[in-house]
CSV table of C-alpha atoms and ligand atoms in Angstrom, one decimal:
chain,number,residue,atom,x,y,z
F,1,UNK,CA,-15.1,0.5,25.0
F,2,UNK,CA,-14.0,1.1,20.7
F,3,UNK,CA,-10.5,0.4,20.1
F,4,UNK,CA,-8.5,1.8,17.0
F,5,UNK,CA,-5.7,-0.1,15.1
F,6,UNK,CA,-4.9,2.3,12.2
F,7,UNK,CA,-1.1,2.9,10.5
F,8,UNK,CA,0.5,5.7,10.5
F,9,UNK,CA,2.7,5.2,7.5
F,10,UNK,CA,2.2,4.3,3.6
F,11,UNK,CA,0.8,0.2,5.7
F,12,UNK,CA,1.6,-3.1,5.6
F,13,UNK,CA,3.6,-1.8,9.1
F,14,UNK,CA,1.6,-4.7,10.6
F,15,UNK,CA,-1.6,-3.7,11.5
F,16,UNK,CA,-3.3,-6.9,10.9
F,17,UNK,CA,-1.3,-8.7,13.8
F,18,UNK,CA,-1.9,-5.8,16.0
F,19,UNK,CA,-5.7,-7.0,15.4
F,20,UNK,CA,-5.2,-10.3,15.6
F,21,UNK,CA,-3.3,-10.3,19.4
F,22,UNK,CA,-5.6,-7.3,20.2
F,23,UNK,CA,-9.2,-9.6,19.1
F,24,UNK,CA,-8.2,-12.4,21.6
F,25,UNK,CA,-9.4,-9.8,24.0
F,26,UNK,CA,-12.5,-8.3,22.3
F,27,UNK,CA,-15.8,-8.9,20.9
F,28,UNK,CA,-16.9,-7.2,18.1
F,29,UNK,CA,-14.5,-6.1,14.8
F,30,UNK,CA,-15.2,-4.1,12.4
F,31,UNK,CA,-13.0,-3.1,8.8
F,32,UNK,CA,-14.2,0.7,8.6
F,33,UNK,CA,-13.3,1.5,4.8
F,34,UNK,CA,-11.1,0.6,1.8
F,35,UNK,CA,-11.9,-2.5,0.4
F,36,UNK,CA,-9.7,-5.8,-1.0
F,37,UNK,CA,-6.9,-3.8,-2.2
F,38,UNK,CA,-4.6,-3.9,0.4
F,39,UNK,CA,-4.1,-7.2,2.8
F,40,UNK,CA,-3.2,-8.1,6.2
F,41,UNK,CA,0.1,-10.7,7.0
F,42,UNK,CA,-1.5,-13.0,10.0
F,43,UNK,CA,0.5,-16.3,11.2
F,44,UNK,CA,-1.4,-17.8,14.4
F,45,UNK,CA,-2.1,-21.5,15.3
F,46,UNK,CA,-3.7,-22.3,11.8
F,47,UNK,CA,-1.2,-20.8,9.7
F,48,UNK,CA,0.3,-18.7,8.0
F,49,UNK,CA,-3.3,-16.4,6.0
F,50,UNK,CA,-3.6,-12.8,3.8
F,51,UNK,CA,-7.0,-10.8,4.7
F,52,UNK,CA,-7.9,-8.7,2.4
F,53,UNK,CA,-11.5,-8.1,2.9
F,54,UNK,CA,-12.6,-10.2,6.3
F,55,UNK,CA,-11.8,-8.7,10.1
F,56,UNK,CA,-8.6,-10.0,10.9
F,57,UNK,CA,-10.7,-10.9,14.4
F,58,UNK,CA,-12.5,-14.1,12.4
F,59,UNK,CA,-9.6,-16.9,13.5
F,60,UNK,CA,-11.2,-16.4,17.4
F,61,UNK,CA,-14.4,-18.8,18.1
F,62,UNK,CA,-15.6,-15.5,20.0
F,63,UNK,CA,-15.5,-12.4,17.9
F,64,UNK,CA,-17.9,-11.3,15.7
F,65,UNK,CA,-16.6,-9.6,12.0
F,66,UNK,CA,-18.2,-6.6,10.8
F,67,UNK,CA,-18.0,-5.5,7.0
F,68,UNK,CA,-18.7,-1.6,8.2
F,69,UNK,CA,-20.4,1.0,5.9
F,70,UNK,CA,-17.3,2.6,4.3
F,71,UNK,CA,-15.2,-0.5,2.8
F,72,UNK,CA,-15.7,-0.7,-0.5
F,73,UNK,CA,-17.3,-4.8,-0.3
F,74,UNK,CA,-16.8,-7.2,-2.7
F,75,UNK,CA,-19.2,-9.5,-1.9
F,76,UNK,CA,-17.0,-13.1,-4.3
F,77,UNK,CA,-13.4,-11.9,-2.9
F,78,UNK,CA,-15.0,-11.9,0.9
F,79,UNK,CA,-17.1,-15.3,-0.2
F,80,UNK,CA,-13.2,-16.5,-1.5
F,81,UNK,CA,-11.8,-15.2,1.3
F,82,UNK,CA,-14.5,-17.3,4.0
F,83,UNK,CA,-14.1,-20.7,2.1
F,84,UNK,CA,-10.1,-19.9,1.6
F,85,UNK,CA,-9.9,-20.2,5.3
F,86,UNK,CA,-12.6,-22.4,6.9
F,87,UNK,CA,-10.5,-24.9,3.7
F,88,UNK,CA,-7.9,-24.7,6.2
F,89,UNK,CA,-9.9,-25.4,9.1
F,90,UNK,CA,-11.0,-23.1,10.8
F,91,UNK,CA,-13.9,-22.6,12.7
F,92,UNK,CA,-16.9,-20.7,10.0
F,93,UNK,CA,-16.2,-16.9,11.5
F,94,UNK,CA,-20.0,-14.8,12.8
F,95,UNK,CA,-19.9,-12.2,10.0
F,96,UNK,CA,-22.6,-9.2,10.1
F,97,UNK,CA,-22.2,-7.4,6.9
F,98,UNK,CA,-24.0,-3.1,7.6
F,99,UNK,CA,-27.2,-3.1,4.7
F,100,UNK,CA,-24.9,0.9,4.5
F,101,UNK,CA,-22.4,-1.1,2.7
F,102,UNK,CA,-21.8,-0.8,-1.3
F,103,UNK,CA,-20.5,-2.9,-3.8
F,104,UNK,CA,-17.2,-2.8,-6.1
F,105,UNK,CA,-19.2,-3.8,-9.2
F,106,UNK,CA,-17.0,-5.7,-11.6
F,107,UNK,CA,-17.1,-3.1,-13.8
F,108,UNK,CA,-15.2,-0.9,-11.1
F,109,UNK,CA,-13.0,-3.5,-11.4
F,110,UNK,CA,-12.6,-3.2,-15.4
F,111,UNK,CA,-12.5,0.5,-15.3
F,112,UNK,CA,-9.1,1.0,-13.3
F,113,UNK,CA,-7.3,-1.6,-15.4
F,114,UNK,CA,-8.2,0.7,-18.2
F,115,UNK,CA,-7.6,3.9,-17.0
F,116,UNK,CA,-4.5,2.6,-16.3
F,117,UNK,CA,-4.1,1.2,-19.0
F,118,UNK,CA,-5.1,5.0,-20.5
F,119,UNK,CA,-2.7,6.9,-18.5
F,120,UNK,CA,0.9,4.2,-19.4
F,121,UNK,CA,3.6,5.4,-17.3
F,122,UNK,CA,1.5,8.1,-15.8
F,123,UNK,CA,-0.7,5.7,-13.4
F,124,UNK,CA,-1.0,6.2,-9.8
F,125,UNK,CA,-0.5,3.0,-8.9
F,126,UNK,CA,-3.8,1.2,-8.3
F,127,UNK,CA,-3.7,-2.4,-7.6
F,128,UNK,CA,-6.9,-2.7,-9.9
F,129,UNK,CA,-9.0,-3.8,-7.7
F,130,UNK,CA,-12.2,-0.9,-8.4
F,131,UNK,CA,-11.4,1.3,-5.8
F,132,UNK,CA,-10.6,4.6,-7.4
F,133,UNK,CA,-14.4,3.5,-9.2
F,134,UNK,CA,-16.1,2.8,-6.1
F,135,UNK,CA,-15.4,5.9,-4.4
F,136,UNK,CA,-15.7,8.1,-7.3
F,137,UNK,CA,-19.7,6.7,-7.8
F,138,UNK,CA,-20.1,6.8,-4.2
F,139,UNK,CA,-19.9,10.1,-3.6
F,140,UNK,CA,-21.4,10.5,-7.2
F,141,UNK,CA,-24.4,8.9,-5.9
F,142,UNK,CA,-24.8,6.3,-8.5
F,143,UNK,CA,-23.5,3.1,-6.6
F,144,UNK,CA,-25.0,0.1,-5.1
F,145,UNK,CA,-25.7,-0.5,-1.6
F,146,UNK,CA,-25.6,-3.3,0.0
F,147,UNK,CA,-29.6,-2.7,0.8
F,148,UNK,CA,-30.9,-2.0,-2.9
F,149,UNK,CA,-29.8,-4.9,-3.7
F,150,UNK,CA,-33.5,-5.7,-2.2
F,151,UNK,CA,-35.9,-3.5,-3.9
F,152,UNK,CA,-35.9,-5.1,-7.4
F,153,UNK,CA,-37.8,-2.5,-8.4
F,154,UNK,CA,-35.2,0.0,-7.9
F,155,UNK,CA,-32.3,-1.9,-8.8
F,156,UNK,CA,-34.1,-2.7,-12.2
F,157,UNK,CA,-34.4,1.0,-12.5
F,158,UNK,CA,-30.7,2.0,-11.6
F,159,UNK,CA,-28.9,-0.3,-13.6
F,160,UNK,CA,-30.3,0.8,-16.6
F,161,UNK,CA,-29.6,4.5,-15.2
F,162,UNK,CA,-25.9,3.5,-14.3
F,163,UNK,CA,-25.2,1.9,-17.8
F,164,UNK,CA,-26.3,4.9,-19.1
F,165,UNK,CA,-22.9,6.7,-18.9
F,166,UNK,CA,-20.3,3.8,-18.4
F,167,UNK,CA,-21.3,2.6,-21.7
F,168,UNK,CA,-21.4,6.0,-23.1
F,169,UNK,CA,-17.4,6.4,-21.5
F,170,UNK,CA,-16.4,2.9,-22.5
F,171,UNK,CA,-17.6,3.2,-25.9
F,172,UNK,CA,-15.8,6.9,-26.9
F,173,UNK,CA,-12.9,6.3,-24.2
F,174,UNK,CA,-11.4,3.2,-23.6
F,175,UNK,CA,-12.8,2.1,-26.6
F,176,UNK,CA,-13.5,-1.5,-25.1
F,177,UNK,CA,-17.0,-3.8,-24.8
F,178,UNK,CA,-20.1,-2.0,-22.9
F,179,UNK,CA,-22.2,-3.9,-20.5
F,180,UNK,CA,-25.1,-5.8,-20.7
F,181,UNK,CA,-28.1,-4.7,-18.9
F,182,UNK,CA,-29.2,-7.8,-18.3
F,183,UNK,CA,-26.4,-9.4,-17.7
F,184,UNK,CA,-25.7,-7.5,-14.9
F,185,UNK,CA,-28.9,-7.5,-13.2
F,186,UNK,CA,-28.9,-11.6,-12.8
F,187,UNK,CA,-25.4,-10.6,-11.4
F,188,UNK,CA,-26.9,-8.8,-8.7
F,189,UNK,CA,-29.5,-11.3,-8.0
F,190,UNK,CA,-26.4,-13.5,-6.7
F,191,UNK,CA,-25.1,-10.9,-5.1
F,192,UNK,CA,-28.3,-10.3,-3.2
F,193,UNK,CA,-28.4,-14.0,-2.4
F,194,UNK,CA,-24.6,-15.0,-1.4
F,195,UNK,CA,-25.2,-12.2,1.0
F,196,UNK,CA,-28.9,-11.7,2.3
F,197,UNK,CA,-27.9,-13.6,5.8
F,198,UNK,CA,-25.6,-11.6,6.7
F,199,UNK,CA,-26.8,-8.8,6.0
F,200,UNK,CA,-27.9,-5.7,9.2
F,201,UNK,CA,-28.6,-2.7,10.4
F,202,UNK,CA,-24.7,-2.3,12.5
F,203,UNK,CA,-25.0,0.8,13.6
F,204,UNK,CA,-28.0,-0.4,16.1
F,205,UNK,CA,-26.0,-3.1,16.5
F,206,UNK,CA,-23.3,-1.1,17.6
F,207,UNK,CA,-25.1,0.8,19.7
F,208,UNK,CA,-26.3,-1.6,21.8
F,209,UNK,CA,-23.0,-3.3,22.0
F,210,UNK,CA,-21.8,-0.3,23.2
F,211,UNK,CA,-24.5,-0.2,25.8
F,212,UNK,CA,-23.2,-3.8,26.4
F,213,UNK,CA,-19.7,-2.8,26.9
F,214,UNK,CA,-18.9,-4.5,24.0
F,215,UNK,CA,-15.0,-4.6,23.7
F,216,UNK,CA,-15.6,-3.5,19.6
F,217,UNK,CA,-12.4,-3.0,17.6
F,218,UNK,CA,-11.5,-0.1,14.3
F,219,UNK,CA,-9.4,-1.9,11.8
F,220,UNK,CA,-8.5,1.0,9.5
F,221,UNK,CA,-6.3,-0.6,5.8
F,222,UNK,CA,-3.6,1.7,4.8
F,223,UNK,CA,-2.0,4.2,7.0
F,224,UNK,CA,-1.8,8.0,7.5
F,225,UNK,CA,0.1,8.8,3.9
F,226,UNK,CA,-2.1,7.0,2.2
F,227,UNK,CA,-5.9,9.3,3.5
F,228,UNK,CA,-7.1,11.6,0.0
F,229,UNK,CA,-6.9,14.4,2.8
F,230,UNK,CA,-3.7,13.9,5.1
F,231,UNK,CA,-1.3,11.7,2.8
F,232,UNK,CA,0.5,12.4,-0.5
F,233,UNK,CA,-2.4,12.7,-3.1
F,234,UNK,CA,-2.6,11.7,-5.1
F,235,UNK,CA,-0.6,8.9,-4.7
F,236,UNK,CA,-3.2,7.5,-1.5
F,237,UNK,CA,-5.6,5.5,-2.1
F,238,UNK,CA,-10.0,6.5,-2.3
F,239,UNK,CA,-10.7,6.3,1.6
F,240,UNK,CA,-9.7,7.8,4.6
F,241,UNK,CA,-7.6,6.0,6.4
F,242,UNK,CA,-7.9,8.0,10.0
F,243,UNK,CA,-8.8,6.3,12.8
F,244,UNK,CA,-11.9,9.6,12.7
F,245,UNK,CA,-13.6,7.9,10.0
F,246,UNK,CA,-14.1,5.3,11.7
F,247,UNK,CA,-17.1,6.5,13.0
F,248,UNK,CA,-18.5,7.5,10.7
F,249,UNK,CA,-17.2,3.8,8.2
F,250,UNK,CA,-18.5,1.6,11.5
F,251,UNK,CA,-21.5,4.3,12.4
F,252,UNK,CA,-20.5,5.1,15.9
F,253,UNK,CA,-20.8,8.8,18.4
F,254,UNK,CA,-16.9,10.0,17.2
F,255,UNK,CA,-16.5,10.6,20.8
F,256,UNK,CA,-16.6,6.2,21.7
F,257,UNK,CA,-13.5,5.7,20.4
F,258,UNK,CA,-11.9,5.9,23.2
F,259,UNK,CA,-7.9,4.2,22.5
F,260,UNK,CA,-6.1,5.1,19.1
F,261,UNK,CA,-3.6,2.7,18.5
F,262,UNK,CA,-1.3,3.3,15.9
F,263,UNK,CA,1.0,0.8,13.9
F,264,UNK,CA,5.2,1.8,13.2
F,265,UNK,CA,7.3,-0.3,11.4
F,266,UNK,CA,10.6,-0.1,12.3
F,267,UNK,CA,11.5,0.7,9.1
F,268,UNK,CA,10.0,1.7,6.4
F,269,UNK,CA,8.1,-0.1,3.5
F,270,UNK,CA,6.2,1.8,0.4
F,271,UNK,CA,4.3,0.1,-2.2
F,272,UNK,CA,3.7,1.6,-5.7
F,273,UNK,CA,4.4,5.4,-6.5
F,274,UNK,CA,5.0,8.7,-4.8
F,275,UNK,CA,7.7,10.2,-2.5
F,276,UNK,CA,9.4,8.0,0.4
F,277,UNK,CA,11.8,10.2,1.3
F,278,UNK,CA,14.0,7.7,3.7
F,279,UNK,CA,13.9,5.1,0.7
F,280,UNK,CA,17.0,3.2,0.5
F,281,UNK,CA,17.8,0.9,-2.7
F,282,UNK,CA,20.7,-1.4,-4.1
F,283,UNK,CA,22.1,-4.5,-2.4
F,284,UNK,CA,21.2,-2.6,1.1
F,285,UNK,CA,17.8,-2.2,0.3
F,286,UNK,CA,17.3,-6.3,-1.0
F,287,UNK,CA,18.5,-6.9,1.9
F,288,UNK,CA,16.1,-5.1,3.9
F,289,UNK,CA,13.7,-6.1,1.9
F,290,UNK,CA,14.2,-10.1,1.8
F,291,UNK,CA,15.0,-10.4,5.9
F,292,UNK,CA,11.5,-7.9,6.4
F,293,UNK,CA,8.6,-8.9,8.1
F,294,UNK,CA,7.4,-12.2,7.6
F,295,UNK,CA,9.3,-13.7,4.9
F,296,UNK,CA,10.0,-11.2,2.7
F,297,UNK,CA,8.8,-7.5,2.3
F,298,UNK,CA,6.3,-8.6,-0.4
F,299,UNK,CA,2.4,-7.5,-1.0
F,300,UNK,CA,0.1,-9.3,0.8
F,301,UNK,CA,-2.3,-8.6,-2.3
F,302,UNK,CA,-0.3,-8.0,-5.3
F,303,UNK,CA,3.3,-9.6,-4.6
F,304,UNK,CA,4.3,-6.8,-5.6
F,305,UNK,CA,7.9,-6.2,-3.7
F,306,UNK,CA,7.7,-3.0,-1.6
F,307,UNK,CA,9.3,0.5,-1.7
F,308,UNK,CA,12.1,0.5,1.9
F,309,UNK,CA,13.3,2.5,3.3
F,310,UNK,CA,14.9,3.8,6.9
F,311,UNK,CA,12.9,4.7,10.0
F,312,UNK,CA,11.0,7.8,8.5
F,313,UNK,CA,10.5,9.7,12.5
F,314,UNK,CA,9.5,13.6,10.1
F,315,UNK,CA,6.5,10.7,8.4
F,316,UNK,CA,6.1,8.4,11.7
F,317,UNK,CA,5.0,12.0,14.1
F,318,UNK,CA,3.0,13.8,11.7
F,319,UNK,CA,1.4,10.1,11.0
F,320,UNK,CA,0.3,9.5,14.2
F,321,UNK,CA,-1.0,13.1,14.6
F,322,UNK,CA,-3.0,12.7,12.6
F,323,UNK,CA,-4.6,9.7,14.0
F,324,UNK,CA,-5.6,11.0,17.1
F,325,UNK,CA,-2.8,8.0,18.9
F,326,UNK,CA,-2.7,7.4,21.8
F,327,UNK,CA,-0.1,4.2,21.7
F,328,UNK,CA,1.9,3.6,19.5
F,329,UNK,CA,2.2,0.4,19.1
F,330,UNK,CA,6.4,-0.4,17.3
F,331,UNK,CA,6.2,-3.5,15.5
F,332,UNK,CA,9.2,-5.1,13.2
F,333,UNK,CA,11.7,-4.8,15.5
F,334,UNK,CA,13.0,-8.1,15.4
F,335,UNK,CA,14.4,-7.5,11.6
F,336,UNK,CA,16.3,-5.0,11.9
F,337,UNK,CA,19.0,-7.0,14.9
F,338,UNK,CA,22.0,-7.5,11.7
F,339,UNK,CA,22.4,-4.5,11.2
F,340,UNK,CA,25.7,-2.3,12.9
F,341,UNK,CA,23.8,0.8,12.5
F,342,UNK,CA,20.7,1.6,11.9
F,343,UNK,CA,20.4,5.2,10.3
F,344,UNK,CA,16.7,6.9,11.0
F,345,UNK,CA,15.4,10.5,9.0
F,346,UNK,CA,14.7,12.4,12.0
F,347,UNK,CA,14.9,15.7,8.7
F,348,UNK,CA,13.8,17.1,5.7
F,349,UNK,CA,15.9,19.2,4.1
F,350,UNK,CA,13.4,21.2,1.5
F,351,UNK,CA,15.0,24.4,-0.5
F,352,UNK,CA,18.4,24.5,2.2
F,353,UNK,CA,16.3,24.5,4.5
F,354,UNK,CA,15.2,21.9,7.8
F,355,UNK,CA,12.3,20.9,8.5
F,356,UNK,CA,10.8,17.7,10.3
F,357,UNK,CA,7.1,18.8,9.8
F,358,UNK,CA,5.9,17.2,6.9
F,359,UNK,CA,4.8,19.0,3.9
F,360,UNK,CA,2.7,19.0,0.9
F,361,UNK,CA,2.9,17.1,-1.6
F,362,UNK,CA,5.8,19.1,-4.4
F,363,UNK,CA,7.0,20.4,-1.2
F,364,UNK,CA,6.8,16.5,-0.2
F,365,UNK,CA,8.6,15.8,-4.0
F,366,UNK,CA,12.0,17.9,-2.7
F,367,UNK,CA,12.6,17.1,0.8
F,368,UNK,CA,16.5,14.6,0.9
F,369,UNK,CA,16.6,13.1,4.2
F,370,UNK,CA,18.6,14.3,7.3
F,371,UNK,CA,19.9,11.0,8.6
F,372,UNK,CA,21.2,10.5,11.8
F,373,UNK,CA,23.0,6.3,13.0
F,374,UNK,CA,21.9,4.4,15.6
F,375,UNK,CA,24.3,2.2,17.1
F,376,UNK,CA,22.7,-1.6,16.1
F,377,UNK,CA,22.0,-4.3,18.9
F,378,UNK,CA,23.5,-7.2,15.9
F,379,UNK,CA,21.6,-10.4,18.3
F,380,UNK,CA,18.3,-12.1,17.8
F,381,UNK,CA,15.6,-9.8,20.7
F,382,UNK,CA,12.5,-12.4,19.2
F,383,UNK,CA,11.0,-14.4,22.5
F,384,UNK,CA,12.8,-12.0,24.8
F,385,UNK,CA,9.3,-10.6,27.1
F,386,UNK,CA,10.2,-7.2,29.0
F,387,UNK,CA,11.6,-4.1,27.4
F,388,UNK,CA,14.5,-4.2,30.4
F,389,UNK,CA,15.8,-7.7,28.8
F,390,UNK,CA,16.2,-6.2,25.5
F,391,UNK,CA,19.3,-5.3,24.3
F,392,UNK,CA,20.8,-1.8,25.6
F,393,UNK,CA,21.0,-0.4,22.2
F,394,UNK,CA,17.4,-1.6,21.0
F,395,UNK,CA,16.4,0.0,24.1
F,396,UNK,CA,18.0,3.3,22.9
F,397,UNK,CA,16.4,3.1,19.2
F,398,UNK,CA,13.2,2.8,21.0
F,399,UNK,CA,13.9,5.7,23.2
F,400,UNK,CA,15.2,7.6,20.6
F,401,UNK,CA,12.2,7.1,18.0
F,402,UNK,CA,9.4,8.0,21.0
F,403,UNK,CA,11.5,11.2,21.7
F,404,UNK,CA,11.7,12.2,18.0
F,405,UNK,CA,8.2,10.9,17.3
F,406,UNK,CA,6.4,12.0,20.3
F,407,UNK,CA,3.6,9.9,20.7
F,408,UNK,CA,4.2,7.2,23.5
F,409,UNK,CA,5.6,4.1,22.1
F,410,UNK,CA,3.9,0.5,24.3
F,411,UNK,CA,4.1,-2.7,23.0
F,412,UNK,CA,7.1,-3.5,21.0
F,413,UNK,CA,6.4,-5.7,18.7
F,414,UNK,CA,9.0,-8.9,18.0
F,415,UNK,CA,8.3,-11.5,16.2
F,416,UNK,CA,5.0,-12.0,13.8
F,417,UNK,CA,3.0,-14.1,16.0
F,418,UNK,CA,0.5,-13.5,18.9
F,419,UNK,CA,2.7,-14.0,21.9
F,420,UNK,CA,5.4,-11.8,20.3
F,421,UNK,CA,4.8,-8.5,22.2
F,422,UNK,CA,6.2,-6.5,24.7
F,423,UNK,CA,4.0,-4.1,27.2
F,424,UNK,CA,6.8,-1.2,28.0
F,425,UNK,CA,5.0,1.5,30.4
F,426,UNK,CA,6.1,4.5,28.4
F,427,UNK,CA,7.5,8.2,29.8
F,428,UNK,CA,4.8,10.4,26.9
F,429,UNK,CA,1.4,8.1,28.6
F,430,UNK,CA,-0.6,10.4,30.3
F,431,UNK,CA,-2.4,8.1,32.4
K,1,GDP,P1,-0.6,-4.8,8.1
K,1,GDP,O1,-1.2,-4.9,6.3
K,1,GDP,O2,-0.5,-3.5,8.6
K,1,GDP,O3,-1.0,-5.9,8.0
K,1,GDP,O4,1.2,-5.5,8.1
K,1,GDP,P2,1.2,-6.4,7.0
K,1,GDP,O5,0.4,-8.0,7.0
K,1,GDP,O6,0.2,-6.2,5.2
K,1,GDP,O7,2.7,-6.7,7.0
K,1,GDP,C1,3.2,-6.6,8.1
K,1,GDP,C2,3.7,-8.4,8.3
K,1,GDP,O8,5.4,-8.2,8.3
K,1,GDP,C3,3.9,-9.5,7.9
K,1,GDP,O9,3.9,-10.0,7.0
K,1,GDP,C4,3.0,-10.0,9.4
K,1,GDP,O10,3.2,-12.0,9.8
K,1,GDP,C5,5.3,-9.3,9.5
K,1,GDP,N1,4.5,-9.2,11.7
K,1,GDP,C6,4.3,-8.5,12.1
K,1,GDP,N2,4.5,-7.8,13.6
K,1,GDP,C7,6.2,-8.9,13.0
K,1,GDP,C8,7.1,-7.9,13.5
K,1,GDP,O11,6.7,-8.4,14.8
K,1,GDP,N3,8.0,-8.9,13.7
K,1,GDP,C9,8.5,-10.3,12.1
K,1,GDP,N4,9.4,-10.4,12.1
K,1,GDP,N5,6.9,-9.4,11.3
K,1,GDP,C10,6.0,-9.0,12.1
């Protein structure tokens, strides 16, 4: 059984917590896209961790954690991350890396920085982890695949070819120091020696696992609105954030993905630039940011303060639809307990007309939020275990959101820990 855990919005919805929680009953957890540019925060018996590259299953002894072919693999960061968890007494996780994954090169990170510098104020809000240059090179067919590390002749020839192109840009566009071929080759040899024990034909491994009825979790990064095709282009990430891409980025048949758990946060947050219709500002935003998540809404990778907003039904409905949602996990609901009244964005007004359909970017930039205000519940809901025990206004908030987005909310997260979860029978759930 293959399940995907993905985000409906701009990321930071709490996918890490949901994956960590579901990993208890899983055999394999696999990252299928993205790189070390975003992070998941996980709170469990070992403490609080920010993961960027490792799948959120690494805290269990019984799971295998896989870096799929769709990932932008930063080898030094992967090893730093393994060390950072084993240093804190987490048993060494079982990790496999796809022989078809491609490698983030030191120059990808440099090019990311140089391009942001060049663009100045017109930048795309990159985290400067080399992700956009990495995926550009992958599709321009000058990327380095893990398997290629083991062919010295090929590597030498390719380094020669790549340096020619990169140095031309470094010299003429960015006016920066040139790449040294020998140094690059040595870096690749060191990567080969680090990664060798982990390399695996992942699609063959997963094929066997599926036949043996293993439970496999595909762990997504970011959310629908950051997808390069269906998101708020160009303020998007460079690899698909959709569950459908899980099939490609892991190497499994699409029809094997039986459950798609789309994580939606009970309010909105976003990082980086781009349209954010339900955004709030000033003291109202500061308070939600301070109280949000687990210790405030600040980026797990960058520490950047997140932009805050009310729950956006238009964006979330769209986000769930593109993911192919079978279940919504509605997270961080406990945080809203301080509010007397909770605004929810139920429509976008664009050129004087109200729509509930998420528009393309140039229209999105003109959208103003249509808000409905629901009564708050004014208490702490952490520790509650069933839907019926939730305060009435809290139940109504969930039911309102479910009706607006049109996808079944079957899980409600009311705290950052593994056990802070309420399972719910949804009237929308088709059995
Ligand atoms: P991800 O990238 O989607 O995994 O999300 P992040 O890890 O960036 O952000 C989620 C934050 O919210 C983390 O700090 C989590 O520990 C925290 N979190 C997750 N679920 C809940 C919840 O239900 N309640 C609270 N208060 N915090 C939560």
